[in-house]
mmCIF file of C-alpha atoms in Angstrom:
data_model
loop_
_atom_site.group_PDB
_atom_site.id
_atom_site.type_symbol
_atom_site.label_atom_id
_atom_site.label_comp_id
_atom_site.label_asym_id
_atom_site.label_seq_id
_atom_site.Cartn_x
_atom_site.Cartn_y
_atom_site.Cartn_z
ATOM 1 C CA MET A 17 -5.979 102.312 86.552
ATOM 2 C CA ARG A 18 -7.869 104.572 89.680
ATOM 3 C CA GLY A 19 -9.181 107.737 87.842
ATOM 4 C CA GLY A 20 -8.805 106.687 84.310
ATOM 5 C CA SER A 21 -6.295 107.803 81.503
ATOM 6 C CA PRO A 22 -5.621 111.565 80.897
ATOM 7 C CA ALA A 23 -6.820 111.348 77.613
ATOM 8 C CA ALA A 24 -10.439 110.283 79.064
ATOM 9 C CA GLY A 25 -10.507 113.348 81.192
ATOM 10 C CA THR A 26 -9.665 114.786 78.179
ATOM 11 C CA ARG A 27 -12.628 113.749 76.317
ATOM 12 C CA THR A 28 -15.049 113.838 79.553
ATOM 13 C CA ARG A 29 -14.191 117.785 79.368
ATOM 14 C CA ALA A 30 -14.097 118.844 76.021
ATOM 15 C CA ARG A 31 -17.721 116.968 76.328
ATOM 16 C CA ALA A 32 -19.183 118.460 78.830
ATOM 17 C CA GLY A 33 -18.088 121.806 77.343
ATOM 18 C CA ALA A 34 -19.875 121.041 73.740
ATOM 19 C CA ALA A 35 -23.148 120.430 76.150
ATOM 20 C CA LEU A 36 -22.759 123.704 78.090
ATOM 21 C CA ALA A 37 -22.052 125.231 74.394
ATOM 22 C CA ALA A 38 -25.416 124.049 73.177
ATOM 23 C CA VAL A 39 -27.807 124.759 76.565
ATOM 24 C CA LEU A 40 -25.858 128.854 75.960
ATOM 25 C CA ALA A 41 -26.968 129.159 72.772
ATOM 26 C CA THR A 42 -30.813 127.832 73.038
ATOM 27 C CA VAL A 43 -31.161 130.645 75.831
ATOM 28 C CA LEU A 44 -28.973 133.162 74.204
ATOM 29 C CA LEU A 45 -31.992 132.413 70.857
ATOM 30 C CA ALA A 46 -35.064 132.586 73.065
ATOM 31 C CA GLY A 47 -33.710 136.132 74.549
ATOM 32 C CA CYS A 48 -33.369 137.206 71.040
ATOM 33 C CA ALA A 49 -37.126 135.558 70.164
ATOM 34 C CA GLN A 50 -37.893 137.473 73.198
ATOM 35 C CA SER A 51 -35.530 140.783 72.445
ATOM 36 C CA VAL A 52 -33.341 140.737 75.561
ATOM 37 C CA ASP A 53 -33.066 144.576 74.803
ATOM 38 C CA PRO A 54 -34.531 145.831 78.480
ATOM 39 C CA ILE A 55 -35.422 149.654 76.416
ATOM 40 C CA GLU A 56 -37.062 147.978 73.802
ATOM 41 C CA ARG A 57 -39.484 146.213 76.009
ATOM 42 C CA LEU A 58 -40.049 149.257 78.161
ATOM 43 C CA GLY A 59 -40.810 150.923 74.764
ATOM 44 C CA LYS A 60 -43.124 148.683 73.504
ATOM 45 C CA LYS A 61 -44.643 148.801 77.052
ATOM 46 C CA ALA A 62 -45.299 152.251 76.717
ATOM 47 C CA ALA A 63 -46.562 152.109 73.500
ATOM 48 C CA GLN A 64 -48.662 149.496 74.694
ATOM 49 C CA GLU A 65 -50.219 151.913 77.259
ATOM 50 C CA VAL A 66 -51.053 154.746 75.345
ATOM 51 C CA ARG A 67 -52.934 152.307 72.860
ATOM 52 C CA ARG A 68 -54.580 151.541 76.444
ATOM 53 C CA THR A 69 -55.582 154.976 77.032
ATOM 54 C CA ARG A 70 -56.089 156.600 74.166
ATOM 55 C CA PRO A 71 -57.426 154.241 71.786
ATOM 56 C CA HIS A 72 -59.282 156.781 69.751
ATOM 57 C CA GLY A 73 -58.323 160.033 68.794
ATOM 58 C CA PRO A 74 -58.196 162.960 70.814
ATOM 59 C CA ALA A 75 -57.933 162.980 74.720
ATOM 60 C CA ALA A 76 -60.941 164.638 76.232
ATOM 61 C CA ALA A 77 -59.464 167.660 76.806
ATOM 62 C CA THR A 78 -59.405 168.651 73.686
ATOM 63 C CA TYR A 79 -63.187 168.447 72.730
ATOM 64 C CA ARG A 80 -63.920 170.466 76.015
ATOM 65 C CA ARG A 81 -61.843 173.258 74.396
ATOM 66 C CA TRP A 82 -63.905 172.904 71.486
ATOM 67 C CA GLY A 83 -67.335 173.425 73.481
ATOM 68 C CA LEU A 84 -67.760 169.953 73.639
ATOM 69 C CA SER A 85 -69.046 167.982 76.792
ATOM 70 C CA ALA A 86 -67.639 164.683 75.482
ATOM 71 C CA PRO A 87 -65.594 163.394 72.544
ATOM 72 C CA LEU A 88 -67.816 162.132 69.979
ATOM 73 C CA ALA A 89 -68.072 158.588 69.283
ATOM 74 C CA PRO A 90 -65.668 156.792 66.474
ATOM 75 C CA ALA A 91 -67.674 156.294 63.224
ATOM 76 C CA PRO A 92 -68.044 152.738 62.040
ATOM 77 C CA ARG A 93 -66.090 150.888 59.755
ATOM 78 C CA PRO A 94 -67.104 152.224 55.998
ATOM 79 C CA PRO A 95 -68.349 149.593 53.985
ATOM 80 C CA ALA A 96 -65.957 147.933 51.683
ATOM 81 C CA ARG A 97 -67.908 148.676 48.477
ATOM 82 C CA SER A 98 -69.819 151.728 47.636
ATOM 83 C CA GLY A 99 -74.018 151.373 48.102
ATOM 84 C CA VAL A 100 -73.597 154.405 45.107
ATOM 85 C CA ARG A 101 -73.106 153.663 41.234
ATOM 86 C CA ARG A 102 -73.997 154.780 37.789
ATOM 87 C CA ASP A 103 -77.183 153.110 35.814
ATOM 88 C CA ARG A 104 -77.181 152.076 32.183
ATOM 89 C CA THR A 105 -77.298 155.189 31.206
ATOM 90 C CA GLY A 106 -74.091 155.911 32.599
ATOM 91 C CA LEU A 107 -74.530 158.883 33.830
ATOM 92 C CA VAL A 108 -73.613 160.204 37.345
ATOM 93 C CA PRO A 109 -75.627 159.151 40.273
ATOM 94 C CA VAL A 110 -77.464 161.320 42.193
ATOM 95 C CA VAL A 111 -77.072 161.542 45.995
ATOM 96 C CA GLY A 112 -79.140 163.271 48.181
ATOM 97 C CA ARG A 113 -78.600 160.948 51.328
ATOM 98 C CA VAL A 114 -76.076 158.057 51.883
ATOM 99 C CA PRO A 115 -77.894 154.798 51.717
ATOM 100 C CA THR A 116 -76.541 153.029 55.175
ATOM 101 C CA HIS A 117 -77.822 151.944 58.422
ATOM 102 C CA ASP A 118 -74.917 153.206 60.194
ATOM 103 C CA LYS A 119 -75.431 156.463 62.568
ATOM 104 C CA VAL A 120 -73.256 158.987 60.481
ATOM 105 C CA VAL A 121 -73.925 161.998 58.979
ATOM 106 C CA PHE A 122 -71.585 163.782 56.885
ATOM 107 C CA LEU A 123 -70.298 167.469 57.260
ATOM 108 C CA THR A 124 -70.554 169.428 53.615
ATOM 109 C CA TYR A 125 -69.140 173.059 53.338
ATOM 110 C CA ASP A 126 -69.803 175.137 50.529
ATOM 111 C CA ASP A 127 -68.426 177.821 48.227
ATOM 112 C CA GLY A 128 -65.517 178.524 49.788
ATOM 113 C CA ALA A 129 -65.903 182.319 51.395
ATOM 114 C CA GLU A 130 -65.848 181.295 55.045
ATOM 115 C CA ARG A 131 -62.075 181.282 56.061
ATOM 116 C CA ASP A 132 -61.394 181.156 59.331
ATOM 117 C CA PRO A 133 -58.350 180.243 60.547
ATOM 118 C CA ARG A 134 -59.639 179.181 64.059
ATOM 119 C CA PHE A 135 -61.630 176.095 61.588
ATOM 120 C CA VAL A 136 -58.251 174.399 60.453
ATOM 121 C CA ASP A 137 -57.180 174.375 64.049
ATOM 122 C CA MET A 138 -60.721 172.421 65.148
ATOM 123 C CA VAL A 139 -61.077 169.946 62.146
ATOM 124 C CA ARG A 140 -57.150 169.393 62.863
ATOM 125 C CA GLU A 141 -57.014 168.797 66.815
ATOM 126 C CA LEU A 142 -60.748 166.764 66.596
ATOM 127 C CA ARG A 143 -60.014 165.343 63.421
ATOM 128 C CA LEU A 144 -63.432 166.160 61.881
ATOM 129 C CA PRO A 145 -64.332 164.455 58.465
ATOM 130 C CA VAL A 146 -65.575 167.507 56.481
ATOM 131 C CA SER A 147 -65.699 167.595 52.844
ATOM 132 C CA MET A 148 -64.932 171.137 51.322
ATOM 133 C CA PHE A 149 -67.395 172.031 47.992
ATOM 134 C CA LEU A 150 -65.515 174.906 46.192
ATOM 135 C CA THR A 151 -65.860 177.709 44.204
ATOM 136 C CA ASP A 152 -63.540 178.914 42.191
ATOM 137 C CA SER A 153 -64.595 182.416 41.516
ATOM 138 C CA VAL A 154 -65.903 182.944 45.191
ATOM 139 C CA VAL A 155 -61.959 180.640 46.672
ATOM 140 C CA GLY A 156 -60.658 183.864 44.852
ATOM 141 C CA PRO A 157 -56.679 184.041 46.608
ATOM 142 C CA GLY A 158 -58.312 182.136 49.594
ATOM 143 C CA TYR A 159 -56.959 179.006 47.890
ATOM 144 C CA GLY A 160 -53.719 178.625 50.779
ATOM 145 C CA HIS A 161 -56.258 178.224 53.686
ATOM 146 C CA PHE A 162 -58.204 175.291 52.065
ATOM 147 C CA ALA A 163 -54.845 173.608 50.750
ATOM 148 C CA ARG A 164 -54.295 174.156 55.101
ATOM 149 C CA LEU A 165 -57.605 172.752 55.516
ATOM 150 C CA ARG A 166 -56.239 169.580 53.160
ATOM 151 C CA GLU A 167 -53.317 169.154 55.329
ATOM 152 C CA VAL A 168 -55.127 168.171 58.541
ATOM 153 C CA GLY A 169 -57.613 165.697 56.797
ATOM 154 C CA ALA A 170 -60.369 167.848 54.986
ATOM 155 C CA SER A 171 -60.832 166.827 51.430
ATOM 156 C CA VAL A 172 -61.676 169.437 48.732
ATOM 157 C CA GLN A 173 -64.792 169.193 46.066
ATOM 158 C CA ASN A 174 -66.213 170.584 43.071
ATOM 159 C CA HIS A 175 -68.381 172.724 42.926
ATOM 160 C CA THR A 176 -67.951 174.835 39.945
ATOM 161 C CA LEU A 177 -65.854 178.161 38.712
ATOM 162 C CA ASP A 178 -68.472 180.666 38.824
ATOM 163 C CA HIS A 179 -71.127 179.124 41.080
ATOM 164 C CA ALA A 180 -74.110 179.489 38.327
ATOM 165 C CA SER A 181 -77.721 177.984 38.011
ATOM 166 C CA LEU A 182 -76.384 175.059 35.231
ATOM 167 C CA ARG A 183 -80.130 173.498 35.107
ATOM 168 C CA GLY A 184 -81.195 175.009 31.753
ATOM 169 C CA LEU A 185 -77.729 175.538 30.125
ATOM 170 C CA PRO A 186 -76.262 173.605 26.915
ATOM 171 C CA TYR A 187 -74.184 171.328 27.675
ATOM 172 C CA ALA A 188 -70.626 172.755 26.673
ATOM 173 C CA GLY A 189 -71.694 175.586 29.240
ATOM 174 C CA GLN A 190 -71.914 173.008 31.882
ATOM 175 C CA ARG A 191 -69.023 171.494 31.169
ATOM 176 C CA ALA A 192 -66.464 174.375 31.088
ATOM 177 C CA GLU A 193 -68.289 174.984 34.403
ATOM 178 C CA ILE A 194 -67.457 171.593 35.911
ATOM 179 C CA CYS A 195 -64.209 170.213 33.759
ATOM 180 C CA GLY A 196 -62.845 173.669 34.471
ATOM 181 C CA GLN A 197 -62.706 173.819 38.586
ATOM 182 C CA GLN A 198 -61.142 169.835 38.493
ATOM 183 C CA GLU A 199 -58.418 171.601 35.798
ATOM 184 C CA LYS A 200 -58.388 174.415 38.878
ATOM 185 C CA LEU A 201 -58.123 172.052 41.730
ATOM 186 C CA LYS A 202 -55.666 169.312 39.872
ATOM 187 C CA ALA A 203 -53.235 172.955 39.678
ATOM 188 C CA ARG A 204 -53.831 173.320 43.093
ATOM 189 C CA PHE A 205 -53.999 170.425 45.198
ATOM 190 C CA GLY A 206 -52.495 167.874 42.505
ATOM 191 C CA ILE A 207 -56.337 166.383 42.696
ATOM 192 C CA ARG A 208 -58.860 166.149 40.080
ATOM 193 C CA PRO A 209 -62.438 165.189 42.793
ATOM 194 C CA ARG A 210 -64.796 162.932 42.400
ATOM 195 C CA LEU A 211 -67.601 164.897 43.586
ATOM 196 C CA PHE A 212 -69.057 167.316 43.019
ATOM 197 C CA ARG A 213 -71.939 169.884 43.939
ATOM 198 C CA PRO A 214 -74.667 171.597 41.416
ATOM 199 C CA PRO A 215 -74.440 175.518 42.834
ATOM 200 C CA TYR A 216 -78.109 175.814 44.820
ATOM 201 C CA GLY A 217 -79.092 172.404 43.831
ATOM 202 C CA THR A 218 -80.078 172.159 40.614
ATOM 203 C CA TYR A 219 -78.805 170.515 37.664
ATOM 204 C CA ASP A 220 -80.759 168.249 34.857
ATOM 205 C CA THR A 221 -79.719 165.610 32.583
ATOM 206 C CA THR A 222 -76.879 167.521 30.787
ATOM 207 C CA THR A 223 -75.458 168.215 34.464
ATOM 208 C CA LEU A 224 -75.150 164.287 35.061
ATOM 209 C CA ARG A 225 -73.450 163.714 31.493
ATOM 210 C CA ALA A 226 -71.310 166.764 31.720
ATOM 211 C CA ALA A 227 -70.502 165.902 34.831
ATOM 212 C CA ALA A 228 -69.230 162.411 33.866
ATOM 213 C CA ASP A 229 -67.244 163.619 30.820
ATOM 214 C CA CYS A 230 -64.798 165.666 33.661
ATOM 215 C CA GLY A 231 -64.301 162.375 35.855
ATOM 216 C CA VAL A 232 -66.992 162.953 38.549
ATOM 217 C CA THR A 233 -68.659 159.920 39.815
ATOM 218 C CA ALA A 234 -71.292 161.570 42.332
ATOM 219 C CA VAL A 235 -73.892 164.752 42.350
ATOM 220 C CA VAL A 236 -73.720 165.372 46.117
ATOM 221 C CA LEU A 237 -76.786 167.326 47.123
ATOM 222 C CA GLY A 238 -77.035 168.215 50.703
ATOM 223 C CA ARG A 239 -79.992 169.171 53.540
ATOM 224 C CA GLU A 240 -79.491 171.961 55.798
ATOM 225 C CA ALA A 241 -78.388 171.172 59.248
ATOM 226 C CA ASP A 242 -81.439 172.785 61.065
ATOM 227 C CA SER A 243 -84.726 171.567 59.051
ATOM 228 C CA HIS A 244 -85.325 168.502 60.817
ATOM 229 C CA ARG A 245 -84.587 165.332 63.828
ATOM 230 C CA LEU A 246 -80.934 163.811 62.017
ATOM 231 C CA ARG A 247 -81.416 160.397 59.945
ATOM 232 C CA PRO A 248 -78.510 157.906 59.191
ATOM 233 C CA GLY A 249 -76.538 158.732 56.000
ATOM 234 C CA ASP A 250 -77.876 162.596 55.897
ATOM 235 C CA ILE A 251 -75.344 165.202 54.305
ATOM 236 C CA LEU A 252 -75.328 167.708 55.914
ATOM 237 C CA SER A 253 -74.957 171.703 54.212
ATOM 238 C CA GLY A 254 -75.996 175.371 54.682
ATOM 239 C CA PHE A 255 -73.790 176.684 57.286
ATOM 240 C CA GLU A 256 -75.281 180.392 56.747
ATOM 241 C CA GLU A 257 -73.420 181.898 59.945
ATOM 242 C CA PRO A 258 -70.953 183.560 59.650
ATOM 243 C CA ASN A 259 -68.672 181.838 62.292
ATOM 244 C CA LEU A 260 -68.039 179.040 60.701
ATOM 245 C CA THR A 261 -66.671 177.287 63.733
ATOM 246 C CA ALA A 262 -69.336 177.954 66.423
ATOM 247 C CA ALA A 263 -71.849 177.147 63.884
ATOM 248 C CA THR A 264 -69.843 173.545 63.610
ATOM 249 C CA THR A 265 -69.746 173.016 67.891
ATOM 250 C CA ARG A 266 -73.611 173.634 67.616
ATOM 251 C CA LEU A 267 -74.148 171.074 65.176
ATOM 252 C CA LEU A 268 -71.829 168.533 66.658
ATOM 253 C CA ARG A 269 -73.333 169.012 69.803
ATOM 254 C CA ARG A 270 -77.057 168.103 68.267
ATOM 255 C CA ILE A 271 -75.132 165.005 66.534
ATOM 256 C CA GLN A 272 -74.116 164.127 69.771
ATOM 257 C CA ALA A 273 -77.453 164.893 71.169
ATOM 258 C CA GLU A 274 -79.498 162.675 68.686
ATOM 259 C CA GLY A 275 -76.943 159.181 69.114
ATOM 260 C CA PHE A 276 -74.881 159.727 65.551
ATOM 261 C CA THR A 277 -71.354 160.934 65.219
ATOM 262 C CA PRO A 278 -69.988 162.033 61.310
ATOM 263 C CA ALA A 279 -68.193 160.254 59.409
ATOM 264 C CA ARG A 280 -65.605 161.082 55.782
ATOM 265 C CA LEU A 281 -68.386 161.240 53.098
ATOM 266 C CA GLU A 282 -65.390 159.921 50.446
ATOM 267 C CA ASN A 283 -65.203 156.676 52.139
ATOM 268 C CA TYR A 284 -69.216 155.921 51.505
ATOM 269 C CA LEU A 285 -69.280 157.103 48.157
#
């Protein structure tokens, strides 16, 4: 019969509908895999643009605001494992300079007497990797300032309770100075520092044994920031000027001029 039976026509339409449904399902699944939401696509595009235009931290205007003519170079990826370890005696190693070929230096600050609030802003805005070695008797009621510094990325380390010269003191006295400050910093910040700097840079074997028993992993010395040309791995200290922010700006200019950049000391030790 011409045109076929009604039943045949129904079956043809059913097959066509099923084929169309399969095509639509394929399109929808592909669209879901790529996100069909235009707002989501725009958000991803904006995030990619931000990463492209500002891949490494603060904008150039931020550096200019702090007296630098150009951004600091990003620090290289730190080593996976520290090159500083205890020897067979079990004594804490003494580090005067980090063994590295990276053109990095480390900014360290002692005692805790200088509490310029602008320095907190500087560390936050420039994302400076700084290490603060604190003495309890010097910090006194100023721990709140260092809590703010820690919140913006500074690390807090041990510089004894009373800034006593440790060399020649008996074990009990040295342990009290080091472990006592470990406990103070634990109570204040919830951490026991891994690094310790002896006051005046003086120490003996007893110091290294006491430091190990207090949970310290390295005794860190330092060199005066202005004593000679920079070398890879220099640990810089000795900021005696009353304006810590201005002194740090001058040092950062010098670091840039000599082709270096600051890095986080704790990443290398």
